[in-house]
CSV table of C-alpha atoms and ligand atoms in Angstrom, one decimal:
chain,number,residue,atom,x,y,z
A,1,MET,CA,39.9,2.4,-0.7
A,2,PRO,CA,37.7,-0.7,-1.9
A,3,ARG,CA,34.6,0.4,-3.8
A,4,ALA,CA,31.6,0.4,-1.4
A,5,PRO,CA,29.0,-2.5,-2.4
A,6,ARG,CA,26.1,-1.8,-4.3
A,7,ILE,CA,22.5,-2.6,-3.4
A,8,TYR,CA,19.8,-2.9,-5.8
A,9,ILE,CA,16.2,-3.5,-5.0
A,10,GLU,CA,13.0,-3.7,-7.0
A,11,THR,CA,9.8,-3.6,-5.3
A,12,TYR,CA,6.6,-5.0,-5.9
A,13,GLY,CA,3.1,-4.9,-4.5
A,14,CYS,CA,1.8,-2.5,-1.6
A,15,GLN,CA,3.2,0.5,0.0
A,16,MET,CA,4.2,-1.5,3.0
A,17,ASN,CA,6.9,-3.4,0.9
A,18,VAL,CA,8.0,0.2,-0.6
A,19,SER,CA,8.3,1.0,3.3
A,20,ASP,CA,10.0,-2.3,3.9
A,21,SER,CA,12.5,-1.6,1.1
A,22,GLU,CA,13.4,1.6,2.7
A,23,LEU,CA,14.2,-0.5,5.9
A,24,MET,CA,16.2,-2.9,4.0
A,25,PHE,CA,18.4,0.1,2.6
A,26,GLY,CA,18.6,0.9,6.0
A,27,VAL,CA,19.7,-2.4,7.4
A,28,LEU,CA,22.5,-2.7,4.5
A,29,GLY,CA,23.5,1.0,4.7
A,30,ARG,CA,24.8,0.3,8.3
A,31,GLU,CA,26.9,-2.2,6.6
A,32,GLY,CA,28.4,0.3,4.1
A,33,TYR,CA,26.0,-0.5,1.1
A,34,VAL,CA,25.0,2.3,-1.2
A,35,ARG,CA,21.9,2.1,-3.2
A,36,THR,CA,21.8,2.0,-7.1
A,37,GLU,CA,19.2,2.0,-9.5
A,38,ASP,CA,21.1,-0.2,-12.0
A,39,PRO,CA,21.0,-3.8,-11.6
A,40,ALA,CA,24.1,-4.2,-13.7
A,41,GLU,CA,26.3,-2.7,-11.3
A,42,ALA,CA,24.9,-4.1,-8.0
A,43,ASP,CA,26.6,-6.5,-6.0
A,44,VAL,CA,23.5,-7.6,-4.5
A,45,LEU,CA,20.1,-7.6,-6.1
A,46,LEU,CA,16.9,-8.1,-4.1
A,47,VAL,CA,13.3,-8.5,-5.5
A,48,ASN,CA,10.9,-7.5,-2.9
A,49,THR,CA,7.6,-9.4,-3.7
A,50,CYS,CA,3.9,-9.6,-3.4
A,51,ALA,CA,1.8,-12.7,-2.9
A,52,VAL,CA,-1.6,-11.5,-2.8
A,53,ARG,CA,-2.4,-12.9,-6.1
A,54,ASP,CA,-0.9,-15.5,-8.4
A,55,HIS,CA,-0.3,-12.9,-11.1
A,56,ALA,CA,1.8,-11.0,-9.1
A,57,GLU,CA,4.1,-14.2,-8.4
A,58,GLN,CA,4.3,-14.8,-11.9
A,59,ARG,CA,5.6,-11.6,-12.9
A,60,VAL,CA,8.2,-11.8,-10.1
A,61,LEU,CA,9.2,-15.4,-11.6
A,62,GLY,CA,9.5,-13.9,-15.1
A,63,ARG,CA,11.4,-11.2,-13.9
A,64,MET,CA,14.0,-13.3,-11.8
A,65,GLY,CA,14.6,-14.9,-15.1
A,66,GLU,CA,15.7,-11.5,-16.2
A,67,LEU,CA,17.6,-10.5,-13.3
A,68,LYS,CA,19.7,-13.4,-13.1
A,69,ARG,CA,21.7,-12.3,-16.0
A,70,TYR,CA,22.8,-9.5,-13.9
A,71,LYS,CA,24.6,-11.6,-11.7
A,72,ARG,CA,28.2,-11.9,-12.1
A,73,PRO,CA,30.5,-14.3,-10.1
A,74,GLY,CA,30.2,-13.1,-6.2
A,75,ASP,CA,26.8,-11.3,-6.6
A,76,VAL,CA,23.9,-12.1,-4.4
A,77,LEU,CA,20.4,-12.5,-5.8
A,78,GLY,CA,17.8,-12.7,-3.2
A,79,VAL,CA,13.9,-12.9,-2.9
A,80,VAL,CA,12.5,-11.0,-0.1
A,81,GLY,CA,8.7,-10.1,0.9
A,82,CYS,CA,5.6,-12.1,1.0
A,83,MET,CA,6.1,-14.5,-1.8
A,84,ALA,CA,9.5,-15.4,-0.2
A,85,GLN,CA,7.8,-15.9,3.0
A,86,ARG,CA,4.9,-18.0,1.2
A,87,LEU,CA,7.3,-20.2,-0.8
A,88,GLY,CA,10.5,-20.2,1.4
A,89,PRO,CA,12.8,-22.9,0.5
A,90,LYS,CA,10.7,-23.9,-2.7
A,91,LEU,CA,11.9,-20.8,-4.3
A,92,LEU,CA,15.5,-22.0,-4.1
A,93,GLU,CA,14.6,-24.9,-5.7
A,94,ARG,CA,12.5,-23.5,-8.3
A,95,VAL,CA,15.1,-20.7,-9.3
A,96,PRO,CA,18.5,-22.1,-8.9
A,97,GLN,CA,20.2,-18.5,-9.2
A,98,VAL,CA,18.5,-17.6,-6.0
A,99,ASP,CA,20.8,-17.4,-3.1
A,100,LEU,CA,18.7,-16.1,-0.5
A,101,VAL,CA,15.0,-16.0,0.7
A,102,ILE,CA,13.7,-13.8,3.6
A,103,GLY,CA,10.5,-12.9,4.6
A,104,PRO,CA,9.2,-9.8,6.2
A,105,ASP,CA,10.4,-10.5,9.6
A,106,GLY,CA,13.6,-11.5,8.8
A,107,TYR,CA,15.2,-8.5,7.0
A,108,ARG,CA,17.6,-8.0,10.1
A,109,GLY,CA,19.3,-11.2,9.1
A,110,LEU,CA,20.3,-9.8,5.6
A,111,PRO,CA,23.9,-9.1,6.1
A,112,GLU,CA,24.4,-12.6,7.4
A,113,LEU,CA,22.6,-14.3,4.7
A,114,ILE,CA,24.3,-12.1,2.3
A,115,ALA,CA,27.8,-13.3,3.9
A,116,ARG,CA,26.7,-16.9,4.1
A,117,ALA,CA,25.6,-16.7,0.2
A,118,ARG,CA,29.0,-15.3,-0.8
A,119,GLU,CA,30.4,-18.4,1.1
A,120,GLY,CA,28.2,-20.5,-1.4
A,121,GLU,CA,25.4,-21.5,1.2
A,122,ARG,CA,22.0,-20.7,-0.1
A,123,ALA,CA,19.3,-20.3,2.7
A,124,ALA,CA,15.6,-19.4,3.3
A,125,GLU,CA,14.7,-17.4,6.5
A,126,THR,CA,11.1,-17.4,7.1
A,127,THR,CA,10.4,-17.3,11.0
A,128,PHE,CA,7.9,-15.1,12.2
A,129,ARG,CA,8.9,-12.7,14.9
A,130,SER,CA,6.1,-11.2,16.4
A,131,TRP,CA,8.0,-8.6,18.2
A,132,GLU,CA,9.9,-7.2,15.1
A,133,HIS,CA,9.2,-3.5,14.4
A,134,TYR,CA,12.7,-2.7,13.2
A,135,GLU,CA,12.5,0.1,15.7
A,136,ASP,CA,16.4,0.5,15.6
A,137,VAL,CA,16.6,0.5,11.9
A,138,PRO,CA,16.2,4.1,10.4
A,139,PRO,CA,14.8,3.7,6.9
A,140,VAL,CA,16.6,5.0,3.9
A,141,ARG,CA,13.8,6.8,2.0
A,142,GLU,CA,14.0,8.1,-1.5
A,143,ARG,CA,10.9,10.2,-1.4
A,144,GLN,CA,11.3,13.3,0.5
A,145,VAL,CA,8.2,15.4,-0.2
A,146,SER,CA,5.9,12.6,1.3
A,147,ALA,CA,6.9,9.4,3.3
A,148,PHE,CA,5.5,6.3,4.4
A,149,VAL,CA,5.5,5.4,8.0
A,150,THR,CA,4.8,1.8,9.0
A,151,VAL,CA,3.0,1.9,12.3
A,152,GLN,CA,1.7,-1.6,12.4
A,153,ARG,CA,3.0,-5.0,11.0
A,154,GLY,CA,1.1,-8.4,10.2
A,155,CYS,CA,-2.4,-9.0,10.5
A,156,ASP,CA,-4.9,-11.0,13.0
A,157,TYR,CA,-8.1,-10.7,10.5
A,158,ARG,CA,-8.9,-13.8,8.7
A,159,CYS,CA,-10.4,-12.9,5.6
A,160,THR,CA,-10.9,-16.1,3.7
A,161,PHE,CA,-9.5,-15.1,0.3
A,162,CYS,CA,-6.3,-13.4,1.8
A,163,ILE,CA,-2.9,-14.9,2.3
A,164,VAL,CA,-1.3,-11.8,4.2
A,165,PRO,CA,-1.9,-13.4,7.8
A,166,MET,CA,0.3,-16.1,6.5
A,167,THR,CA,3.0,-14.0,5.2
A,168,ARG,CA,3.0,-11.3,7.6
A,169,GLY,CA,2.6,-13.0,10.6
A,170,PRO,CA,0.4,-11.6,13.6
A,171,GLU,CA,-0.4,-7.8,14.0
A,172,ARG,CA,1.7,-5.8,16.1
A,173,SER,CA,1.7,-2.2,16.6
A,174,ARG,CA,4.9,0.2,17.0
A,175,LYS,CA,4.6,2.4,20.4
A,176,LEU,CA,3.0,5.9,19.7
A,177,ALA,CA,6.0,7.6,21.0
A,178,ASP,CA,8.3,5.9,18.5
A,179,VAL,CA,6.1,6.8,15.6
A,180,VAL,CA,6.0,10.4,16.8
A,181,ARG,CA,9.6,10.8,17.1
A,182,GLU,CA,10.2,9.4,13.5
A,183,VAL,CA,7.6,11.7,12.0
A,184,SER,CA,9.1,14.5,14.0
A,185,GLY,CA,12.6,13.8,12.2
A,186,LEU,CA,10.7,13.7,8.8
A,187,ALA,CA,9.3,17.1,9.6
A,188,GLU,CA,12.6,18.5,10.4
A,189,SER,CA,14.1,17.3,7.3
A,190,GLY,CA,11.3,19.0,5.1
A,191,THR,CA,8.6,16.2,4.7
A,192,SER,CA,5.4,17.8,5.2
A,193,GLU,CA,3.0,14.7,4.4
A,194,VAL,CA,3.0,11.1,5.8
A,195,THR,CA,1.1,8.2,5.2
A,196,LEU,CA,0.6,5.8,8.3
A,197,LEU,CA,1.1,2.2,7.0
A,198,GLY,CA,-0.8,-0.9,8.5
A,199,GLN,CA,-2.9,-3.9,7.1
A,200,THR,CA,-5.6,-2.9,9.1
A,201,VAL,CA,-4.2,0.4,10.2
A,202,ASN,CA,-7.2,1.8,12.4
A,203,SER,CA,-7.0,-1.3,14.4
A,204,TYR,CA,-3.6,0.1,15.6
A,205,HIS,CA,-3.0,-0.3,19.5
A,206,ASP,CA,0.2,0.0,21.0
A,207,GLY,CA,-1.1,-1.2,24.7
A,208,ASP,CA,-2.0,2.3,25.8
A,209,HIS,CA,-3.0,4.2,22.7
A,210,ASP,CA,-5.5,3.5,20.0
A,211,PHE,CA,-5.7,5.0,16.2
A,212,ALA,CA,-7.6,8.1,17.5
A,213,ASP,CA,-4.6,8.8,19.8
A,214,LEU,CA,-2.0,8.3,17.1
A,215,LEU,CA,-3.8,10.4,14.4
A,216,ARG,CA,-3.8,13.3,17.0
A,217,ALA,CA,-0.2,12.9,18.0
A,218,VAL,CA,1.0,12.7,14.6
A,219,GLY,CA,-1.3,15.3,13.2
A,220,ALA,CA,0.4,17.8,16.1
A,221,VAL,CA,3.9,17.3,14.9
A,222,ALA,CA,5.1,20.8,13.8
A,223,GLY,CA,5.4,20.8,10.1
A,224,ILE,CA,3.0,18.1,9.1
A,225,ARG,CA,0.3,19.4,6.9
A,226,ARG,CA,-0.9,16.5,5.6
A,227,LEU,CA,-1.7,13.1,7.2
A,228,ARG,CA,-2.8,9.9,5.5
A,229,PHE,CA,-3.2,6.4,6.3
A,230,THR,CA,-3.8,3.0,4.8
A,231,SER,CA,-5.7,0.7,4.6
A,232,PRO,CA,-8.1,1.0,7.2
A,233,TYR,CA,-10.7,-1.7,7.9
A,234,ALA,CA,-14.4,-0.5,7.8
A,235,THR,CA,-15.5,-1.4,11.5
A,236,ASP,CA,-12.4,-0.2,13.0
A,237,PHE,CA,-13.7,3.4,12.7
A,238,THR,CA,-14.8,3.8,16.2
A,239,PRO,CA,-16.4,7.1,17.1
A,240,ARG,CA,-13.2,8.0,18.8
A,241,VAL,CA,-11.2,7.7,15.3
A,242,LEU,CA,-14.1,9.4,13.5
A,243,ALA,CA,-13.7,12.5,16.0
A,244,ALA,CA,-9.9,12.2,15.9
A,245,MET,CA,-10.1,12.6,12.1
A,246,ALA,CA,-12.6,15.4,12.1
A,247,GLU,CA,-10.6,17.3,14.7
A,248,THR,CA,-7.1,16.9,13.4
A,249,PRO,CA,-6.7,19.5,10.8
A,250,ALA,CA,-3.6,17.6,9.0
A,251,VAL,CA,-5.9,14.4,8.3
A,252,CYS,CA,-6.8,14.4,4.9
A,253,GLU,CA,-10.3,14.2,3.3
A,254,HIS,CA,-9.6,11.0,1.6
A,255,VAL,CA,-10.0,7.4,2.9
A,256,HIS,CA,-9.2,4.1,1.1
A,257,LEU,CA,-11.9,1.8,2.5
A,258,PRO,CA,-11.6,-1.6,0.9
A,259,VAL,CA,-15.2,-3.2,0.5
A,260,GLN,CA,-14.4,-6.2,-1.4
A,261,SER,CA,-18.1,-7.0,-2.3
A,262,GLY,CA,-21.4,-5.4,-2.2
A,263,SER,CA,-23.3,-8.5,-1.5
A,264,SER,CA,-23.6,-9.5,2.3
A,265,ARG,CA,-23.8,-13.1,1.3
A,266,THR,CA,-20.3,-12.7,-0.3
A,267,LEU,CA,-19.1,-10.4,2.7
A,268,LYS,CA,-20.0,-13.3,5.1
A,269,ARG,CA,-18.2,-15.9,3.3
A,270,MET,CA,-15.1,-13.8,3.0
A,271,LEU,CA,-15.2,-13.3,6.8
A,272,ARG,CA,-15.6,-9.6,6.5
A,273,ARG,CA,-16.8,-8.2,9.8
A,274,TYR,CA,-19.5,-6.1,8.2
A,275,ASP,CA,-22.2,-6.6,5.9
A,276,ARG,CA,-23.5,-4.4,2.9
A,277,GLU,CA,-25.7,-2.2,5.6
A,278,ALA,CA,-22.7,-2.0,8.0
A,279,TYR,CA,-20.2,-0.9,5.5
A,280,LEU,CA,-22.8,1.7,4.1
A,281,GLU,CA,-23.2,3.0,7.9
A,282,VAL,CA,-19.5,3.4,7.9
A,283,VAL,CA,-19.5,5.6,4.8
A,284,ARG,CA,-22.4,7.6,6.1
A,285,ALA,CA,-20.5,8.3,9.3
A,286,LEU,CA,-17.2,9.3,7.5
A,287,ARG,CA,-19.2,11.8,5.3
A,288,GLU,CA,-20.8,13.2,8.3
A,289,ALA,CA,-17.6,13.5,10.4
A,290,ILE,CA,-15.5,14.8,7.3
A,291,PRO,CA,-17.9,16.7,4.8
A,292,GLY,CA,-16.3,16.4,1.2
A,293,ILE,CA,-14.4,13.3,2.2
A,294,ALA,CA,-13.3,11.3,-1.1
A,295,LEU,CA,-13.6,7.5,-0.8
A,296,SER,CA,-11.9,4.7,-2.9
A,297,THR,CA,-12.0,0.9,-2.4
A,298,ASP,CA,-10.7,-2.4,-3.4
A,299,ILE,CA,-13.1,-4.9,-4.9
A,300,ILE,CA,-12.6,-8.7,-5.7
A,301,VAL,CA,-15.0,-10.1,-8.3
A,302,GLY,CA,-15.6,-14.1,-8.8
A,303,PHE,CA,-15.0,-15.0,-5.2
A,304,PRO,CA,-16.1,-18.6,-5.0
A,305,GLY,CA,-19.8,-18.8,-5.0
A,306,GLU,CA,-20.5,-15.4,-6.3
A,307,THR,CA,-23.6,-15.3,-8.5
A,308,GLU,CA,-24.9,-13.0,-10.9
A,309,ALA,CA,-27.0,-11.6,-8.2
A,310,ASP,CA,-24.2,-11.0,-5.8
A,311,PHE,CA,-21.9,-9.3,-8.4
A,312,ALA,CA,-25.0,-6.7,-9.2
A,313,GLU,CA,-25.1,-5.9,-5.6
A,314,THR,CA,-21.4,-5.0,-6.1
A,315,LEU,CA,-22.3,-3.0,-9.2
A,316,SER,CA,-25.0,-1.3,-7.2
A,317,LEU,CA,-22.8,-0.5,-4.0
A,318,VAL,CA,-20.2,1.2,-6.5
A,319,GLU,CA,-23.1,3.6,-7.7
A,320,GLN,CA,-24.7,4.1,-4.3
A,321,VAL,CA,-21.3,5.0,-2.6
A,322,ALA,CA,-20.3,6.8,-5.6
A,323,PHE,CA,-16.7,5.9,-4.9
A,324,ASP,CA,-14.1,8.4,-6.3
A,325,ASP,CA,-11.8,5.4,-7.5
A,326,ALA,CA,-11.9,1.8,-7.2
A,327,TYR,CA,-9.2,-1.0,-7.6
A,328,THR,CA,-10.6,-4.2,-9.0
A,329,PHE,CA,-9.2,-7.5,-8.7
A,330,LYS,CA,-10.2,-11.2,-10.1
A,331,TYR,CA,-10.3,-13.4,-7.4
A,332,SER,CA,-7.1,-15.4,-7.3
A,333,VAL,CA,-6.9,-19.0,-5.5
A,334,ARG,CA,-4.1,-18.8,-2.6
A,335,GLU,CA,-3.2,-22.2,-1.6
A,336,GLY,CA,-3.6,-22.4,2.3
A,337,THR,CA,-6.5,-19.8,2.5
A,338,PRO,CA,-9.9,-21.1,3.6
A,339,ALA,CA,-11.6,-19.8,0.5
A,340,VAL,CA,-9.8,-22.6,-1.5
A,341,ARG,CA,-12.1,-25.0,0.0
A,342,ILE,CA,-15.5,-23.2,-0.8
A,343,LYS,CA,-17.3,-24.9,-3.4
A,344,ASP,CA,-18.3,-23.3,-6.9
A,345,HIS,CA,-15.2,-21.7,-8.0
A,346,VAL,CA,-16.2,-18.9,-10.8
A,347,ALA,CA,-15.1,-19.7,-14.3
A,348,GLU,CA,-12.3,-17.4,-15.4
A,349,GLU,CA,-14.4,-16.4,-18.5
A,350,ILE,CA,-17.1,-15.1,-16.0
A,351,LYS,CA,-14.6,-13.3,-14.0
A,352,THR,CA,-13.0,-11.5,-17.0
A,353,GLU,CA,-16.5,-10.5,-18.1
A,354,ARG,CA,-17.6,-9.3,-14.5
A,355,ILE,CA,-14.4,-7.1,-13.9
A,356,GLY,CA,-15.2,-5.6,-17.3
A,357,ARG,CA,-18.4,-4.5,-16.4
A,358,LEU,CA,-17.2,-3.4,-13.3
A,359,ILE,CA,-14.5,-1.1,-14.4
A,360,GLN,CA,-17.1,0.5,-16.8
A,361,VAL,CA,-19.4,1.3,-13.8
A,362,VAL,CA,-16.2,2.3,-11.8
A,363,ARG,CA,-15.1,4.9,-14.4
A,364,HIS,CA,-18.5,6.1,-15.1
A,365,VAL,CA,-19.1,7.0,-11.4
A,366,ALA,CA,-15.8,8.4,-11.0
A,367,LYS,CA,-15.9,10.5,-14.1
A,368,GLN,CA,-19.2,12.2,-13.3
A,369,LYS,CA,-17.9,13.1,-9.9
A,370,ASN,CA,-14.8,14.8,-11.3
A,371,ILE,CA,-16.4,16.4,-14.3
A,372,ALA,CA,-18.3,18.1,-11.6
A,373,LEU,CA,-15.1,19.4,-10.0
A,374,VAL,CA,-13.6,21.2,-13.2
A,375,GLY,CA,-13.6,25.0,-12.3
A,376,THR,CA,-13.0,24.4,-8.5
A,377,THR,CA,-9.8,25.4,-6.7
A,378,HIS,CA,-7.8,23.2,-4.6
A,379,ASP,CA,-4.5,23.3,-2.5
A,380,VAL,CA,-2.1,20.7,-4.0
A,381,LEU,CA,1.5,19.6,-3.0
A,382,VAL,CA,3.6,19.2,-6.0
A,383,GLU,CA,5.1,15.8,-5.9
A,384,GLY,CA,7.5,15.9,-8.8
A,385,PRO,CA,7.6,15.9,-12.5
A,386,ALA,CA,4.5,14.3,-14.3
A,387,LYS,CA,5.8,11.1,-16.3
A,388,ARG,CA,4.7,12.9,-19.6
A,389,GLY,CA,4.5,16.3,-21.0
A,390,GLY,CA,7.0,18.2,-19.0
A,391,LEU,CA,4.2,18.9,-16.5
A,392,LEU,CA,4.3,18.9,-12.6
A,393,GLN,CA,2.2,16.1,-10.9
A,394,ALA,CA,0.7,17.3,-7.8
A,395,ARG,CA,-2.1,15.8,-5.3
A,396,THR,CA,-5.3,17.4,-3.7
A,397,ARG,CA,-6.0,16.5,-0.1
A,398,THR,CA,-8.8,14.4,-1.3
A,399,ASN,CA,-6.2,12.5,-3.4
A,400,LYS,CA,-7.2,13.7,-6.9
A,401,ILE,CA,-3.9,13.9,-9.1
A,402,ALA,CA,-3.6,17.4,-11.2
A,403,LEU,CA,-0.8,17.9,-13.9
A,404,LEU,CA,0.1,21.7,-14.2
A,405,GLU,CA,2.7,23.9,-15.7
A,406,GLY,CA,5.4,25.3,-13.3
A,407,PRO,CA,8.6,25.5,-12.4
A,408,THR,CA,10.8,22.5,-10.8
A,409,ASP,CA,11.1,24.6,-7.7
A,410,TRP,CA,7.4,24.0,-6.8
A,411,ILE,CA,8.3,20.6,-6.0
A,412,GLY,CA,7.7,20.1,-2.5
A,413,THR,CA,5.6,23.2,-2.2
A,414,TYR,CA,2.0,23.9,-1.9
A,415,VAL,CA,0.1,25.6,-4.7
A,416,ASN,CA,-3.5,27.0,-5.1
A,417,VAL,CA,-4.7,25.5,-8.3
A,418,ARG,CA,-8.1,25.8,-10.6
A,419,PHE,CA,-8.8,22.5,-12.2
A,420,THR,CA,-9.0,23.2,-15.9
A,421,GLY,CA,-10.3,19.8,-17.2
A,422,THR,CA,-10.5,16.2,-16.4
A,423,THR,CA,-9.5,12.8,-18.5
A,424,GLY,CA,-12.2,11.3,-16.0
A,425,SER,CA,-9.7,10.2,-13.5
A,426,THR,CA,-6.8,13.1,-13.5
A,427,PHE,CA,-6.9,16.7,-13.9
A,428,THR,CA,-5.3,19.5,-15.6
A,429,ALA,CA,-4.8,22.5,-13.5
A,430,MET,CA,-3.5,26.2,-13.3
A,431,ARG,CA,-1.9,27.7,-10.6
A,432,GLU,CA,-4.1,30.4,-8.9
A,433,ALA,CA,-1.8,31.5,-6.0
A,434,LEU,CA,1.0,30.1,-4.0
A,435,VAL,CA,-0.4,28.8,-0.7
A,436,GLU,CA,1.4,30.4,2.4
A,437,SER,CA,3.5,28.4,4.5
A,438,TRP,CA,2.1,27.6,7.9
A,439,GLN,CA,5.3,27.7,9.8
B,501,5AD,N1,-7.6,-12.7,-5.1
B,501,5AD,C1,-7.9,-11.4,-5.4
B,501,5AD,N2,-7.7,-10.2,-4.9
B,501,5AD,C2,-7.2,-10.4,-3.5
B,501,5AD,N3,-6.9,-9.2,-2.7
B,501,5AD,C3,-6.3,-9.9,-1.6
B,501,5AD,N4,-6.5,-11.4,-1.7
B,501,5AD,C4,-6.9,-11.6,-2.9
B,501,5AD,C5,-7.0,-12.7,-3.8
B,501,5AD,N5,-6.9,-14.0,-3.3
B,501,5AD,C6,-7.2,-8.0,-2.9
B,501,5AD,C7,-8.0,-7.2,-2.0
B,501,5AD,C8,-7.3,-6.4,-1.1
B,501,5AD,C9,-6.4,-5.9,-2.0
B,501,5AD,C10,-4.7,-5.6,-1.5
B,501,5AD,O1,-5.9,-7.3,-2.8
B,501,5AD,O2,-9.1,-6.5,-2.7
B,501,5AD,O3,-7.7,-5.4,-0.5
């Protein structure tokens, strides 16, 4: 029997890329491909890319230089994802070893483009298909305990800094019943935590049902103990969505709520649909609806025209909200986005200086909150081995990471732990009791 062809996918960027790679394993699994973790033994090598910042693209270009060495005669090297969509055929010119380039709506075409590459034809596929949900493609997932489920693709928002509308195309939502069916299948195979994915996930609407309906329906699936979603948009937390969150026990007490800036002047020029006060009002409403909710965020520093006074407002917002965590980015010029044309681009040294100060404030605020949690008890889901120290990594409903000693058969189970210490961001923990299964 001939050896089954091997597929290697390296994934960069957001959770949706992780989910899209699972879809690609699904598309190619149907063609008889088996997955490999070793690029040296792969027949097809794909790099699933991010285009949100220049840094992400530079990393991929560097990595292509390394991966091309694994390409034996007859092998296929492809670039997929947002950078593939953004650059299209230019990538074929730039990296001569690349055989195929496919954007996020074109993964169905993988088998065909791979076959054509084997015939020596190099091609780029970057058509948007606003109907594409990959509904008939069962994703092949690696993670068992917790799963990502894409519920919405594309983005209709027009934030002036962001390339995503240009790489992922128009917003579209899967049908609620299809999502529920997929989650039920996951629960039956032992997954108890799901994270619903979308670029502005709480603007989900399938024509009949909104995000509130979706949360209630997924939260009602037997076996789903934890329900998360990312990333929501502040002003899409309608009273209906807040009520669904509060009334659905599986919905976890954590929301990642990208703010981008604490300055209303900057937010306006970013074309965000809220100002500082409106964002703070959403935070207040979330805290009222879900007591004890943890909040994390994304922040951009050095957006064109950002003054020291604007930046100071971002620092004060971090303190005022007291975020549990924040991802901080230096503004990166993305060709084709409206912000390119805004005057007064901020000098690189100033961005570097500002992000340094911001990280200090973020860490300080998070540390104060986390120190106050030492000694408290939490139900954690044990996710797997920790990276170091022979410990297990577990997560609270509030998205805090705890490391604990325990046997590997705790993986996938819920354990009640007491936090014994903190680094400021993660915790050490000890088991108090095994949590009884719900079912
Ligand atoms: N420059 C810097 N950061 C960006 N992000 C998106 N576009 C840019 C850009 N041009 C950040 C935002 C977003 C996160 C995923 O990436 O904070 O929430």
